[in-house]
XYZ file of C-alpha atoms in Angstrom:
310
model
C 45.446 7.912 -47.715
C 48.018 5.491 -49.074
C 46.706 2.231 -50.502
C 48.916 -0.854 -50.364
C 47.674 -3.810 -52.409
C 49.290 -6.735 -50.634
C 51.883 -6.941 -47.875
C 54.761 -6.647 -50.331
C 53.550 -3.184 -51.325
C 53.999 -1.783 -47.805
C 57.308 0.129 -47.582
C 59.867 -1.419 -45.253
C 59.967 1.644 -42.978
C 56.208 2.203 -42.686
C 55.035 2.627 -39.094
C 54.942 2.210 -36.208
C 51.177 1.933 -36.473
C 47.803 1.700 -34.819
C 45.899 -0.971 -36.771
C 42.423 -2.396 -37.131
C 41.425 -5.382 -39.260
C 38.108 -6.266 -40.904
C 35.982 -6.554 -44.031
C 34.770 -2.931 -43.766
C 31.945 -3.642 -46.206
C 30.062 -0.376 -46.677
C 32.347 1.570 -44.303
C 29.319 2.167 -42.051
C 28.982 4.090 -38.799
C 30.336 1.205 -36.746
C 33.457 1.094 -38.891
C 33.833 4.851 -38.644
C 33.632 4.729 -34.850
C 36.464 2.206 -34.812
C 38.572 4.382 -37.114
C 37.857 7.467 -35.008
C 39.065 5.614 -31.903
C 42.086 4.376 -33.877
C 43.020 7.931 -34.785
C 42.698 9.073 -31.163
C 45.098 6.351 -30.008
C 47.485 7.056 -32.878
C 47.619 10.771 -32.124
C 48.360 10.104 -28.441
C 51.223 7.722 -29.287
C 52.472 9.386 -32.491
C 51.560 6.390 -34.642
C 50.383 6.055 -38.232
C 46.845 4.688 -38.684
C 46.220 1.662 -40.875
C 43.292 -0.556 -41.819
C 43.881 -4.104 -42.997
C 41.045 -5.375 -45.163
C 40.436 -7.928 -47.905
C 39.659 -7.877 -51.612
C 36.584 -10.058 -51.028
C 34.461 -11.397 -48.221
C 36.365 -14.455 -46.940
C 33.127 -16.425 -47.301
C 33.342 -15.922 -51.073
C 36.238 -18.368 -50.969
C 35.458 -20.483 -47.913
C 31.663 -20.861 -48.178
C 30.327 -19.241 -51.365
C 26.760 -20.415 -50.723
C 26.720 -18.429 -47.462
C 28.428 -15.301 -48.780
C 26.181 -12.191 -48.899
C 26.352 -9.602 -51.648
C 28.871 -6.855 -50.984
C 27.532 -3.387 -50.239
C 30.386 -1.746 -52.133
C 33.116 -2.655 -54.604
C 36.777 -2.561 -53.637
C 37.130 0.779 -55.406
C 34.178 2.234 -53.525
C 35.449 0.834 -50.217
C 38.867 2.396 -50.682
C 37.318 5.743 -51.618
C 35.104 5.656 -48.513
C 38.013 4.690 -46.254
C 39.973 7.616 -47.693
C 37.347 10.006 -46.281
C 37.969 8.859 -42.682
C 41.402 10.389 -42.189
C 43.355 7.129 -42.288
C 47.018 7.156 -43.218
C 46.902 3.833 -45.056
C 44.792 0.863 -46.080
C 46.325 -2.531 -46.793
C 44.141 -4.519 -49.204
C 44.999 -8.206 -48.943
C 43.982 -10.726 -51.614
C 41.993 -13.345 -49.718
C 43.130 -16.509 -51.456
C 43.829 -20.091 -50.381
C 47.344 -19.164 -49.315
C 46.141 -16.455 -46.925
C 43.271 -18.593 -45.666
C 45.719 -21.299 -44.642
C 48.076 -19.059 -42.626
C 47.978 -20.056 -38.912
C 46.753 -17.377 -36.498
C 50.117 -16.694 -34.850
C 51.892 -16.490 -38.201
C 49.215 -14.097 -39.501
C 49.865 -11.749 -36.580
C 53.637 -11.947 -37.020
C 53.574 -11.386 -40.781
C 50.912 -8.690 -40.964
C 50.952 -6.794 -37.677
C 54.519 -7.248 -36.460
C 56.848 -7.651 -39.439
C 54.980 -5.494 -41.978
C 53.084 -2.810 -40.037
C 55.166 -2.643 -36.836
C 51.943 -2.367 -34.854
C 51.969 -0.813 -31.399
C 48.181 -0.709 -30.932
C 45.523 -3.019 -32.401
C 41.736 -2.414 -32.275
C 39.278 -5.232 -32.937
C 35.666 -6.184 -32.246
C 34.678 -8.756 -29.620
C 34.007 -11.467 -32.196
C 37.220 -10.910 -34.176
C 38.634 -14.143 -35.629
C 41.705 -14.639 -37.777
C 44.078 -17.266 -39.080
C 43.385 -20.665 -40.618
C 39.872 -21.910 -39.785
C 39.361 -18.778 -37.645
C 41.421 -20.328 -34.866
C 42.694 -16.986 -33.569
C 40.579 -14.974 -31.116
C 40.954 -11.835 -29.003
C 42.523 -13.719 -26.087
C 45.268 -15.119 -28.306
C 45.771 -11.698 -29.896
C 46.286 -10.138 -26.449
C 48.827 -12.827 -25.562
C 50.680 -12.217 -28.813
C 50.561 -8.482 -28.147
C 52.317 -9.016 -24.835
C 54.981 -11.038 -26.654
C 55.521 -8.721 -29.606
C 54.967 -5.359 -27.943
C 51.531 -4.134 -29.032
C 48.395 -3.379 -27.036
C 44.974 -4.790 -27.885
C 41.742 -2.851 -27.380
C 38.294 -4.336 -27.923
C 35.855 -1.839 -29.435
C 32.222 -1.896 -28.335
C 29.463 -2.275 -30.898
C 27.680 0.842 -32.136
C 23.959 0.542 -31.361
C 21.954 3.708 -32.093
C 19.185 4.448 -29.593
C 19.564 1.050 -27.964
C 18.702 -0.813 -31.169
C 20.615 -3.733 -32.677
C 24.244 -3.112 -33.489
C 25.109 -1.375 -36.723
C 26.264 -3.976 -39.225
C 26.607 -4.584 -42.940
C 23.885 -7.234 -42.622
C 21.421 -4.695 -41.254
C 22.221 -2.294 -44.090
C 21.596 -5.103 -46.617
C 18.202 -5.780 -45.034
C 17.246 -2.115 -45.302
C 18.307 -1.897 -48.949
C 16.330 -5.062 -49.709
C 13.287 -3.253 -48.274
C 14.041 -0.054 -50.202
C 14.580 1.889 -46.974
C 17.518 3.873 -48.306
C 16.962 6.754 -45.881
C 17.473 4.521 -42.846
C 20.376 2.798 -44.598
C 21.959 6.222 -45.042
C 21.701 6.830 -41.297
C 23.522 3.570 -40.547
C 26.122 4.040 -43.250
C 26.885 7.689 -42.614
C 26.761 8.213 -46.377
C 24.193 7.758 -49.145
C 23.861 4.293 -50.761
C 25.479 4.660 -54.162
C 25.720 2.577 -57.315
C 28.411 3.311 -59.900
C 28.400 2.165 -63.491
C 28.841 2.916 -67.158
C 25.894 4.541 -68.932
C 24.785 2.321 -71.809
C 22.181 2.560 -74.547
C 18.727 1.335 -73.563
C 15.506 0.913 -75.485
C 14.979 4.728 -75.520
C 11.483 4.317 -74.055
C 12.145 7.058 -71.529
C 13.066 9.456 -74.317
C 9.890 8.534 -76.210
C 7.864 9.320 -73.070
C 9.598 12.668 -72.594
C 11.845 11.537 -69.726
C 15.204 10.409 -71.169
C 17.130 8.274 -68.705
C 20.740 7.288 -68.136
C 20.758 3.496 -68.044
C 23.514 1.858 -66.015
C 25.164 -1.331 -67.184
C 24.025 -4.390 -65.191
C 27.681 -4.849 -64.134
C 27.526 -1.858 -61.797
C 29.338 -1.399 -58.478
C 27.435 -1.199 -55.201
C 24.388 -3.045 -53.910
C 21.226 -1.979 -55.742
C 18.199 -1.373 -53.493
C 14.733 -2.886 -53.895
C 12.720 -2.328 -57.051
C 10.920 0.986 -57.128
C 11.307 4.688 -57.826
C 13.678 6.856 -55.801
C 14.680 10.467 -55.406
C 18.414 10.945 -55.578
C 21.409 12.328 -57.381
C 23.499 11.481 -60.417
C 27.145 12.568 -60.413
C 29.128 12.819 -63.634
C 32.729 14.048 -63.695
C 32.326 15.732 -60.318
C 29.045 17.510 -61.145
C 25.975 16.421 -59.158
C 22.510 16.538 -60.719
C 19.095 15.896 -59.096
C 17.475 12.760 -60.476
C 14.406 10.542 -60.313
C 15.668 6.962 -60.352
C 13.918 3.759 -61.383
C 15.124 0.344 -60.225
C 13.660 -2.903 -61.486
C 12.559 -4.885 -64.492
C 9.997 -2.293 -65.618
C 6.800 -4.393 -65.639
C 5.069 -2.139 -68.174
C 7.434 -3.193 -70.964
C 8.889 -6.576 -71.903
C 12.544 -7.253 -72.552
C 14.010 -4.993 -69.841
C 16.941 -6.525 -67.908
C 16.398 -7.423 -64.275
C 17.576 -4.808 -61.771
C 17.919 -2.080 -64.363
C 18.954 1.258 -62.838
C 17.676 4.227 -64.848
C 18.177 7.835 -63.752
C 16.221 10.770 -65.197
C 18.180 13.978 -64.600
C 15.744 16.781 -63.821
C 15.409 19.783 -66.141
C 18.284 19.036 -68.491
C 19.352 16.519 -71.084
C 22.924 15.267 -70.877
C 24.961 13.099 -73.213
C 26.199 10.535 -70.703
C 26.753 7.492 -72.911
C 29.945 5.609 -71.951
C 30.441 7.887 -68.921
C 31.019 6.310 -65.502
C 28.467 7.894 -63.160
C 27.459 7.591 -59.514
C 23.774 7.242 -58.660
C 22.826 8.040 -55.052
C 19.551 6.862 -53.513
C 18.093 9.406 -51.064
C 14.506 8.232 -50.519
C 12.110 5.693 -52.008
C 9.026 7.271 -53.571
C 7.041 4.155 -54.490
C 7.235 0.548 -55.534
C 7.256 -0.662 -59.125
C 3.844 -0.705 -60.821
C 2.595 -2.150 -64.123
C 0.514 0.431 -66.022
C -2.253 -0.459 -68.451
C -1.957 2.770 -70.468
C 0.919 5.013 -71.504
C -0.871 8.237 -70.394
C -1.246 6.787 -66.883
C 2.473 5.968 -66.857
C 3.408 9.499 -67.989
C 1.193 11.090 -65.330
C 2.806 8.966 -62.635
C 6.331 9.804 -63.843
C 5.447 13.508 -63.687
C 4.301 12.994 -60.121
C 7.532 11.110 -59.343
C 9.536 14.059 -60.647
C 7.621 16.572 -58.532
C 8.006 14.407 -55.442
C 11.713 14.155 -56.177
C 11.937 17.953 -56.193
C 10.244 18.089 -52.798
C 12.438 15.409 -51.247
C 15.635 17.029 -52.531
C 14.470 20.508 -51.478
C 14.489 21.963 -54.994
């Protein structure tokens, strides 16, 4: 997949294309359905496939107090989009200049002049242009003028439930239900970050952990202990993962992610690692004695083995 950061980065001769536009936060099953349909249309008409997305949620600029946390970083989003078979992603900086572009001009500049769109897929509630003035009806009218078709994609609603959305995934992660979040995402919730030095309490207890910097990428799930995986330089290791402020000890940063790699000790300091959350084992508990804590960690490790099928 080619990645174009800004309209100016798109080669003059790129296209003609089948295009969809959106935030694509999390690249969940709903997004993947849209991309699958996009690829079907593109193959039938011999078009290149392209996603237009943004470097931030528009609300981060327009209404910061209403902007939710992102499920993934831009890097993670681009990596996930690359797994869908797209030809290209255009990552637009959502700044005041872009926010002020009128709807018709947005379509002309992005879809017509830059991507030479012949087919455009959007959701029913798609809005674009300054103050969200553009809607699907206007887009269809502009398509008739500029020579592209517009298709509205139905929502993905598994088993008749609510539609798959980034908001629903956030709710599940806030509850620690990473298994259900995985089903909606189509991939395991993952946090990426640099391994930093901690207080070495895990090592003292016999369970040395890789501690991620608080400035990690990806939305961290609810406090608790999880079974999952740690990936370093392409190698994936089973891990028991702790998330939270560790109520047994004082001075631990909020939302600390610590991963204990099973059955081996690795030197991971300063490495960038991925931590995947497969299933929540328990909530966070304050222990009155160290032996009780050690016994519970041992149980966490054994439950991790069972969950991961080791």
